[in-house]
Short mmCIF file of C-alpha atoms and ligand atoms in Angstrom, two decimals:
data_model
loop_
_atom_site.label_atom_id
_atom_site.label_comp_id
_atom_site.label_asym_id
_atom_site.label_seq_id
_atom_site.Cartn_x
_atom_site.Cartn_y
_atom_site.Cartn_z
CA UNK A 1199 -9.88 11.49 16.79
CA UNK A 1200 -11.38 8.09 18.21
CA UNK A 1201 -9.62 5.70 19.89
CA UNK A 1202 -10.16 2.41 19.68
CA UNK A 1203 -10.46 0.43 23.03
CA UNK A 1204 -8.15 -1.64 22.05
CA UNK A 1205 -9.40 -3.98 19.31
CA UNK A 1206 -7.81 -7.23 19.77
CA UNK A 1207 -6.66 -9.50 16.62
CA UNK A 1208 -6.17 -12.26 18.74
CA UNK A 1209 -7.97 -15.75 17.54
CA UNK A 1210 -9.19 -13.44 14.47
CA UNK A 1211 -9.71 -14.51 10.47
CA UNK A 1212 -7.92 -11.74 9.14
CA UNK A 1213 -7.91 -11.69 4.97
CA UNK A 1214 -5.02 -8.94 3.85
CA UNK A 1215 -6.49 -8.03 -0.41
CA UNK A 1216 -3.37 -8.09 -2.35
CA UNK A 1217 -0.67 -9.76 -0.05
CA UNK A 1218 1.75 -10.28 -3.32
CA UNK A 1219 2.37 -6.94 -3.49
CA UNK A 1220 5.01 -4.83 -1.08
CA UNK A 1221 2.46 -4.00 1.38
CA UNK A 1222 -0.24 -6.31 1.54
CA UNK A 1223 3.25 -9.28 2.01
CA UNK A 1224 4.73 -6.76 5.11
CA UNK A 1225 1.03 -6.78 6.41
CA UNK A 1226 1.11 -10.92 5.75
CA UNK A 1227 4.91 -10.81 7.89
CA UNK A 1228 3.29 -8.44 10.16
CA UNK A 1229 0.70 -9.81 11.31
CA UNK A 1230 2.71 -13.56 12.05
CA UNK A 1231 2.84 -12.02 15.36
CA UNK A 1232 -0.51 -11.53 16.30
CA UNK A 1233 -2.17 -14.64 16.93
CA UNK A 1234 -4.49 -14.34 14.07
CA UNK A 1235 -5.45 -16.42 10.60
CA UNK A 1236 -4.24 -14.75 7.88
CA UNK A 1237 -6.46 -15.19 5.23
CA UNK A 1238 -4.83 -14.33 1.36
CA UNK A 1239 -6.41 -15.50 -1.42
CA UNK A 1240 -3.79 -16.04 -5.30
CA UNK A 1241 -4.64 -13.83 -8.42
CA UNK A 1242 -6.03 -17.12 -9.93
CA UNK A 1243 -8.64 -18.31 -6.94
CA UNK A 1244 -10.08 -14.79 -7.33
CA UNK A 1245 -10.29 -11.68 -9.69
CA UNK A 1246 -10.87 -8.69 -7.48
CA UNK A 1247 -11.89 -6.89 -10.43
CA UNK A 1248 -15.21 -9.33 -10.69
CA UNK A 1249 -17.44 -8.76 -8.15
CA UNK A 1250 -19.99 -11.74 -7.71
CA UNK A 1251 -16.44 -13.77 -7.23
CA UNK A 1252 -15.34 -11.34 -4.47
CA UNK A 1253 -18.41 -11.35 -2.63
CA UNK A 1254 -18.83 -15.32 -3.21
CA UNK A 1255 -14.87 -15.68 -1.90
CA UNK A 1256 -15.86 -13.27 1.32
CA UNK A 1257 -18.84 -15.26 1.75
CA UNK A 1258 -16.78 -18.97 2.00
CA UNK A 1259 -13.49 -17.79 3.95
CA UNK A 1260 -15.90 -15.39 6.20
CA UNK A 1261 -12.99 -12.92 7.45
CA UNK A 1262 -13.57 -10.79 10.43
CA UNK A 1263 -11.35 -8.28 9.83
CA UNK A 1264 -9.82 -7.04 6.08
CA UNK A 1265 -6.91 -5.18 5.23
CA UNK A 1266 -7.47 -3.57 1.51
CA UNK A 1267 -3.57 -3.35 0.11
CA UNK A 1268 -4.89 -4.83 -3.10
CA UNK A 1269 -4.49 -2.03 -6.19
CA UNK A 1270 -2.48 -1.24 -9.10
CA UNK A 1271 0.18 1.17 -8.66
CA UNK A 1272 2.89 2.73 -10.41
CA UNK A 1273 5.26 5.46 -10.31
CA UNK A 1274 5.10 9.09 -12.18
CA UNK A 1275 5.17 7.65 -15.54
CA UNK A 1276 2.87 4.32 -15.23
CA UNK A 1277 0.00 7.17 -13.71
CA UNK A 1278 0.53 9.32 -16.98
CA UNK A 1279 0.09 6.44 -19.06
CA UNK A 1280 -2.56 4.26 -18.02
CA UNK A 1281 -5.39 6.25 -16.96
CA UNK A 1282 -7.45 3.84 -17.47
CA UNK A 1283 -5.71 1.27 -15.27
CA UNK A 1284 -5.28 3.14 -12.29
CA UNK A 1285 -8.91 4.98 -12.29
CA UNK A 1286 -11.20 1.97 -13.35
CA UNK A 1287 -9.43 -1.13 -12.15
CA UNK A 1288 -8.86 0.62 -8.74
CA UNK A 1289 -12.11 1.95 -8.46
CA UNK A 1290 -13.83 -1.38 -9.08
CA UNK A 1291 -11.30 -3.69 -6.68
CA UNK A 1292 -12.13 -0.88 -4.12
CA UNK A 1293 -15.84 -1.00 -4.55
CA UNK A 1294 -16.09 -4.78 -4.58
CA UNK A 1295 -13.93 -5.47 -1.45
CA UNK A 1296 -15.56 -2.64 0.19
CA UNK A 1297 -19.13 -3.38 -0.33
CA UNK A 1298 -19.20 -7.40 -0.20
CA UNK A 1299 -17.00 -6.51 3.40
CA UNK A 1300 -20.28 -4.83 4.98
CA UNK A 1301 -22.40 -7.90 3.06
CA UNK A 1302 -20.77 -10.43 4.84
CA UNK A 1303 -20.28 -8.14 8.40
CA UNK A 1304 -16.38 -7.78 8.65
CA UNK A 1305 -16.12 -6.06 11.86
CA UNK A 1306 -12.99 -3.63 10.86
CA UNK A 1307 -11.23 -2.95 7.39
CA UNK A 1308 -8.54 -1.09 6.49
CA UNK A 1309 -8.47 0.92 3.78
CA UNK A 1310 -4.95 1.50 2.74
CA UNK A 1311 -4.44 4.81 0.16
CA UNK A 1312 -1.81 7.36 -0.89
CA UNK A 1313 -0.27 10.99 0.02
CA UNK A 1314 -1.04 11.27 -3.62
CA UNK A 1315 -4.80 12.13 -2.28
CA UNK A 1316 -4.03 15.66 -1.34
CA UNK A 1317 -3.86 18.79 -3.24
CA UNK A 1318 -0.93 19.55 -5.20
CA UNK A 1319 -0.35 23.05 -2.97
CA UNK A 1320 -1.41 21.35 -0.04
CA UNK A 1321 -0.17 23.34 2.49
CA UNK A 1322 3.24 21.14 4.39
CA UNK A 1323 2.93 19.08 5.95
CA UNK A 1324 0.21 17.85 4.99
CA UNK A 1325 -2.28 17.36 7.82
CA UNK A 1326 -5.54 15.22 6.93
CA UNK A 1327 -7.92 18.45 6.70
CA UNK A 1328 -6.15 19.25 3.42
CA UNK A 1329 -8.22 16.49 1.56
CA UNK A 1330 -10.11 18.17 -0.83
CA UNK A 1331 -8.90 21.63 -0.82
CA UNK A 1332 -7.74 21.85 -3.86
CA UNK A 1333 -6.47 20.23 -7.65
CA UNK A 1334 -4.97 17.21 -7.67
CA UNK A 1335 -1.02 17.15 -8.93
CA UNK A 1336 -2.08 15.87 -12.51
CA UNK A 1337 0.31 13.13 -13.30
CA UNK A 1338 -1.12 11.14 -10.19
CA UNK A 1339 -4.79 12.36 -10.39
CA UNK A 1340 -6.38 8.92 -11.71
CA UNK A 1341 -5.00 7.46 -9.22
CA UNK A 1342 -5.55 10.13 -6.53
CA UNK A 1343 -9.00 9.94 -7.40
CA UNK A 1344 -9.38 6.35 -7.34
CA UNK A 1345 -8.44 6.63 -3.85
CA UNK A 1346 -9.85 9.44 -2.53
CA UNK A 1347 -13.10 7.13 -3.15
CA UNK A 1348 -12.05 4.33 -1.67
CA UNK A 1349 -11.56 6.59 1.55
CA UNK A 1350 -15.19 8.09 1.37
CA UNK A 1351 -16.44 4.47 0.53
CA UNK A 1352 -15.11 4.09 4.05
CA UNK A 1353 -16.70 7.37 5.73
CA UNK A 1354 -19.95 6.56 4.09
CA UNK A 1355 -20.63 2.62 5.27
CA UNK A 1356 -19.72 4.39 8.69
CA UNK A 1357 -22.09 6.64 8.39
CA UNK A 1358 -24.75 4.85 6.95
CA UNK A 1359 -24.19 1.72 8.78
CA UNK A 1360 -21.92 2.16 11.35
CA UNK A 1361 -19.17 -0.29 10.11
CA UNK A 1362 -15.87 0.19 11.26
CA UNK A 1363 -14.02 1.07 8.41
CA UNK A 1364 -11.06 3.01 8.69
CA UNK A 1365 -8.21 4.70 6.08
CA UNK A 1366 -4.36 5.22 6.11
CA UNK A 1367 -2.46 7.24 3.70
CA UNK A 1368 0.86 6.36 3.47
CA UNK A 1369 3.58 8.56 2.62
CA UNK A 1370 5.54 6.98 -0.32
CA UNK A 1371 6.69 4.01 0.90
CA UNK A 1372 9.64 1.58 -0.51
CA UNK A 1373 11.44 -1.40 0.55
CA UNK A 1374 11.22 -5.39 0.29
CA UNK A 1375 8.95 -6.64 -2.54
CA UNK A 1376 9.07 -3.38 -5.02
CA UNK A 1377 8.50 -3.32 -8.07
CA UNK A 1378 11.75 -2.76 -9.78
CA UNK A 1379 9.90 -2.15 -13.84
CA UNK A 1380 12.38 0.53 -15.42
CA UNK A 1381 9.86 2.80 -16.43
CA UNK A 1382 6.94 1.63 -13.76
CA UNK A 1383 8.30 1.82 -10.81
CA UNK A 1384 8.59 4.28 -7.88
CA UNK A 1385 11.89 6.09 -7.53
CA UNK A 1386 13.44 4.16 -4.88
CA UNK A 1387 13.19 1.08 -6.87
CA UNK A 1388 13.97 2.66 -10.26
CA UNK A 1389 17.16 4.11 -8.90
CA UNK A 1390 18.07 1.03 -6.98
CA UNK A 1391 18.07 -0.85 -10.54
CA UNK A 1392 19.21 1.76 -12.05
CA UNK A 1393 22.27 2.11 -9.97
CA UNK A 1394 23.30 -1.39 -9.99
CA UNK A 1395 22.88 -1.43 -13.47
CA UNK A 1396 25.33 1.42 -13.80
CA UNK A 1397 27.71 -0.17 -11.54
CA UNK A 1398 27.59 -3.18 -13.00
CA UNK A 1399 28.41 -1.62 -16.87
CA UNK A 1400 31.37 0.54 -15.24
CA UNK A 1401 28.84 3.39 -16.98
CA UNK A 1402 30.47 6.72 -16.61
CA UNK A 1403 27.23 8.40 -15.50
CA UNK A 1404 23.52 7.65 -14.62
CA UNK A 1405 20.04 9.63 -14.97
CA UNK A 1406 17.79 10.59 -12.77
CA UNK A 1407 14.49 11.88 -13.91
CA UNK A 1408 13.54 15.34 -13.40
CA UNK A 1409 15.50 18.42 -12.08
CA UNK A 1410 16.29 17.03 -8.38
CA UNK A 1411 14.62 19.45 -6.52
CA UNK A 1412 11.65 17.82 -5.60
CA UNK A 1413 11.46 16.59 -1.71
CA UNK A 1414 9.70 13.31 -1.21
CA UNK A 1415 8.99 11.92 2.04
CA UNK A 1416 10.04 8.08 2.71
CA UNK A 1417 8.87 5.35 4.63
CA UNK A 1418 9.69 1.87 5.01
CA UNK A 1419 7.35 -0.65 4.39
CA UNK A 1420 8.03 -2.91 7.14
CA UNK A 1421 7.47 0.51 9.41
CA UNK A 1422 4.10 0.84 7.16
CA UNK A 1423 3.13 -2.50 8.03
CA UNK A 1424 3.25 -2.16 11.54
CA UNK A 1425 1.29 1.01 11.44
CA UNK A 1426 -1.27 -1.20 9.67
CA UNK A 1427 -1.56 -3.21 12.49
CA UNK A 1428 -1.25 -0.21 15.55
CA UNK A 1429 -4.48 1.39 13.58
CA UNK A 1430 -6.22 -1.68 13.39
CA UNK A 1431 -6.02 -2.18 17.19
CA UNK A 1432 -6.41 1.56 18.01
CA UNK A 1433 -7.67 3.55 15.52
CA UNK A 1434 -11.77 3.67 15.34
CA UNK A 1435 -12.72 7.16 13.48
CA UNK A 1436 -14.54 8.45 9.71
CA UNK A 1437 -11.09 10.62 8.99
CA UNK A 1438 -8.22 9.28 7.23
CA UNK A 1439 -4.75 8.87 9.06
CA UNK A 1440 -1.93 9.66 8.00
CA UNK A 1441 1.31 7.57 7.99
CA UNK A 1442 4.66 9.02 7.30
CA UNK A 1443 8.54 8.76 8.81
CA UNK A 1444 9.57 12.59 9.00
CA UNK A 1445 12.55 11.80 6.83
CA UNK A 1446 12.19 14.21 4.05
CA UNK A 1447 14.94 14.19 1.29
CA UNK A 1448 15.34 16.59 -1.99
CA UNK A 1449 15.22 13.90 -5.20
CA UNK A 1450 19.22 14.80 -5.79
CA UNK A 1451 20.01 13.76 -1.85
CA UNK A 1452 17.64 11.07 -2.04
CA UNK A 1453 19.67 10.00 -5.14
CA UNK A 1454 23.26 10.31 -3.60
CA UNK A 1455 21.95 7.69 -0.57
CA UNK A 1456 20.97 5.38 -3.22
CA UNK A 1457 23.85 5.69 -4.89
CA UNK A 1458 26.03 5.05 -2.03
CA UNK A 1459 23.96 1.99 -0.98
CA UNK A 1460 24.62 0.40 -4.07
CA UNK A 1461 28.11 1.58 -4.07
CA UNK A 1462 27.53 3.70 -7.79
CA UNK A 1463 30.65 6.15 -8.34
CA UNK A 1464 29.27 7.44 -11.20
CA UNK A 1465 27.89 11.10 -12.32
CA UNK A 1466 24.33 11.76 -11.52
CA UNK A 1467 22.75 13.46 -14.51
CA UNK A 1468 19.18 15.17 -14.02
CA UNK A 1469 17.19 14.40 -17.15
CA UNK A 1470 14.64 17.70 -16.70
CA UNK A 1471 12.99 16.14 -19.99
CA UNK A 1472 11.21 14.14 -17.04
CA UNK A 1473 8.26 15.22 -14.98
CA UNK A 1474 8.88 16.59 -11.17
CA UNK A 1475 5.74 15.35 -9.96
CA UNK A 1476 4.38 17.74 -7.12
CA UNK A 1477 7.17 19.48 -6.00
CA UNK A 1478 6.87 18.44 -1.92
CA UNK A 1479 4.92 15.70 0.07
CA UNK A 1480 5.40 15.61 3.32
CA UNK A 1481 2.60 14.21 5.37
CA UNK A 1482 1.60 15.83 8.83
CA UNK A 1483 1.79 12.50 10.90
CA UNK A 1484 1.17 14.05 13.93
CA UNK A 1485 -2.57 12.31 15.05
CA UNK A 1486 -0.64 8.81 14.73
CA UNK A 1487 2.41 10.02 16.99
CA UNK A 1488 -0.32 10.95 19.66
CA UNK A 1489 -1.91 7.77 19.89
CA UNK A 1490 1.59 6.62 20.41
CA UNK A 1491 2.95 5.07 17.08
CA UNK A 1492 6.31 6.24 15.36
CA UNK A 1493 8.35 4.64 12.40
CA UNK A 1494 12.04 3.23 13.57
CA UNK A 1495 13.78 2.34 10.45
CA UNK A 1496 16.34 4.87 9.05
CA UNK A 1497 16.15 5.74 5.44
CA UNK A 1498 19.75 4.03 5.06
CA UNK A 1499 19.87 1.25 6.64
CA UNK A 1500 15.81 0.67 4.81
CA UNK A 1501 17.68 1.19 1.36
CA UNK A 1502 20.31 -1.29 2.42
CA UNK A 1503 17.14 -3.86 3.06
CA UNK A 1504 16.00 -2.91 -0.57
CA UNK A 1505 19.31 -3.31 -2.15
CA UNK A 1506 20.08 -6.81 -0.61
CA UNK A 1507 16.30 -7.80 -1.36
CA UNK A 1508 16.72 -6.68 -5.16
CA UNK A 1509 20.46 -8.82 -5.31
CA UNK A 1510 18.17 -11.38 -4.51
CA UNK A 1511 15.71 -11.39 -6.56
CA UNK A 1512 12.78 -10.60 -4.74
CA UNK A 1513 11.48 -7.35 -6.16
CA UNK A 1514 8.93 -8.12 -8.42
CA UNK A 1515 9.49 -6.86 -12.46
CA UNK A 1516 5.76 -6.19 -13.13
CA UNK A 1517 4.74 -4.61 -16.43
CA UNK A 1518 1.40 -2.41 -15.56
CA UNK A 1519 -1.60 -4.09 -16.10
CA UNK A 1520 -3.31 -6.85 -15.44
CA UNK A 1521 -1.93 -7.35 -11.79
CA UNK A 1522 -3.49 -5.93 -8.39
CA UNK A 1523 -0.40 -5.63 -6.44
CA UNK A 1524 0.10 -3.09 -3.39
CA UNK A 1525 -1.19 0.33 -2.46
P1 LIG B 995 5.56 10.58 -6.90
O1 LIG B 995 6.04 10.79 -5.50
O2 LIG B 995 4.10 10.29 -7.00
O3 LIG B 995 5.96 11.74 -7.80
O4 LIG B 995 6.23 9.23 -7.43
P2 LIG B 995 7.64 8.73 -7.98
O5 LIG B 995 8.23 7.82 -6.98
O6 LIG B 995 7.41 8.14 -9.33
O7 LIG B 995 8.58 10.01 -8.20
C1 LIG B 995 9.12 10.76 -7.16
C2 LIG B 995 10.12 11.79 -7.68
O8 LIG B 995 11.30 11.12 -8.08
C3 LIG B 995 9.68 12.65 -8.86
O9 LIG B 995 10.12 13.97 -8.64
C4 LIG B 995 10.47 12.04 -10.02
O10 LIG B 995 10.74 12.98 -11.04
C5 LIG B 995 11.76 11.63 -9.31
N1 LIG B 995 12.52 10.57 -10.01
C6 LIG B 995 13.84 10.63 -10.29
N2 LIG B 995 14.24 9.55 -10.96
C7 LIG B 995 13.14 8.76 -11.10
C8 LIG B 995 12.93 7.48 -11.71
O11 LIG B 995 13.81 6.87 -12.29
N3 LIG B 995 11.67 6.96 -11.63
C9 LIG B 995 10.65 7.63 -10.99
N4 LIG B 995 9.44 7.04 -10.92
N5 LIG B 995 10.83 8.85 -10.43
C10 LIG B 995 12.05 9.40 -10.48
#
């Protein structure tokens, strides 16, 4: 593991790929303290997907540093059902930010990609040597795979040119700016809606997909955000970092928090008709805590951030397709 010697944003052009999306806008808030131009650039002024425009847009605004949060995401069920989406579109948005980056000279990137990138029967927690040791969990493999590229897009212009391109793989991450699609989403946000839906229609009783037993991993995105930012200034290496909080929570727990958040009385039902997913993710965060950098928001008082962020109508309501959002 490299350190950096301190890379200093200070004075820099900094463009963050995808700042509508949860992470790329926590990077955007993020990095308001740094001393830097933040450089974003609207759906409309430029289709990541195309890549003469990306290059051309690189090649005008001239960034010195890029943060890649631009991709489309989803939760279990968008990944089942739009293979195409989440291989292809990824895979080209990655390509074309990555390549017209070391065109143009951008002295660091960072790659941002996904726990999802490990094996299924990774061995917990996960540290970053797992990559590759085994078959993806299949309901997030176009997606894993998407990413798992991006990261060795990374380790290869190092190699081969000696850019400094680094990765982070963030455990799952919710907070301000999720998507809060009803079938899309990630489980934070679907149960968040969910919840207040319930509450809202006095409904007896709510589901909650799959059996319960599954334990996820969670991480606030402002905590994410500033991670972005540590790496950036310290982290210099070829291998991926990971980014996680510790706080591991069984689905059904998980589920009780949100439901107290949102103040929900109702009976949680398990629909097992549902997929799991991989049945634990808990990242082995332990080469980030040695350089010095730890997440500080607890998982309850980050879902009360959510909650008062959805009553206000920030989450975003995003059918899949069509929209590079957030990693
Ligand atoms: P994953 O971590 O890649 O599996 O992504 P998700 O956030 O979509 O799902 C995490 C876990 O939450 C899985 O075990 C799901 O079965 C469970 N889950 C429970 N209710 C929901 C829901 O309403 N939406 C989603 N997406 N997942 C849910």
């Amino acid at each position: 593991m490299t350190r950096a010697s301190t890379y200093d944003l200070g004075g820099k052009r900094v463009f963050v790929a995808g700042h509508r999306g949860m992470v790329g806008s926590a990077v955007v808030r993020r990095l308001a303290s740094e001393h830097c131009t933040v450089l974003t650039a609207d759906r409309r002024e430029l289709d990541l997907t195309k890549q003469e425009a990306t290059l051309k847009w690189l090649e005008d605004n001239r960034p010195e540093v890029v943060v890649h949060a631009a991709a489309k995401v989803g939760g279990i069920a968008a990944n089942n059902n739009f293979p195409v989406d989440f291989l292809c579109d990824n895979l080209a948005v990655e390509l074309n930010v990555i390549r017209a980056s070391h065109t143009i000279g951008v002295r660091r990137l960072l790659f941002l990609g996904s726990s999802c990138i490990y094996p299924k029967h990774a061995k917990q927690p996960i540290a970053e040597s797992e990559l590759l040791t085994g078959p993806l969990e299949p309901t997030n493999e176009w997606y894993a795979i998407a990413k798992i590229a991006g990261l060795k897009m990374c380790q290869a212009y190092r190699r081969q040119y000696g850019d400094d391109f680094i990765s982070a793989m963030p455990t799952n991450l919710y907070g301000r700016g999720d998507n809060y699609h009803p079938d899309h989403s990630h489980v934070p946000a679907a149960l968040i809606r969910r919840f207040h839906e319930a509450k809202i229609a006095k409904a007896p009783s709510v589901s909650v997909w799959g059996t319960g037993t599954p334990l996820r991993e969670f991480l606030n995105v402002e905590d994410f955000a500033d991670a972005c930012v540590f790496l950036l200034k310290n982290y210099s290496s070829d291998l991926p970092i990971n980014v996680g909080s510790g706080d591991e929570v069984s689905i059904a727990d998980f589920a009780a928090m949100v439901a107290h958040v949102v103040g929900y009385e109702g009976k949680l039902i398990f629909d097992t008709s549902k997929p799991d997913g991989t049945p634990r993710k808990l990242l082995d965060s332990s080469k980030i805590r040695e350089l010095g950098w730890r997440a500080n928001t607890s998982l309850q008082a980050g879902l009360a951030v959510a909650y008062e962020d959805f009553l206000k109508g920030h989450g975003r309501h995003l059918e899949v397709g069509g929209y590079y959002a957030r990693t």
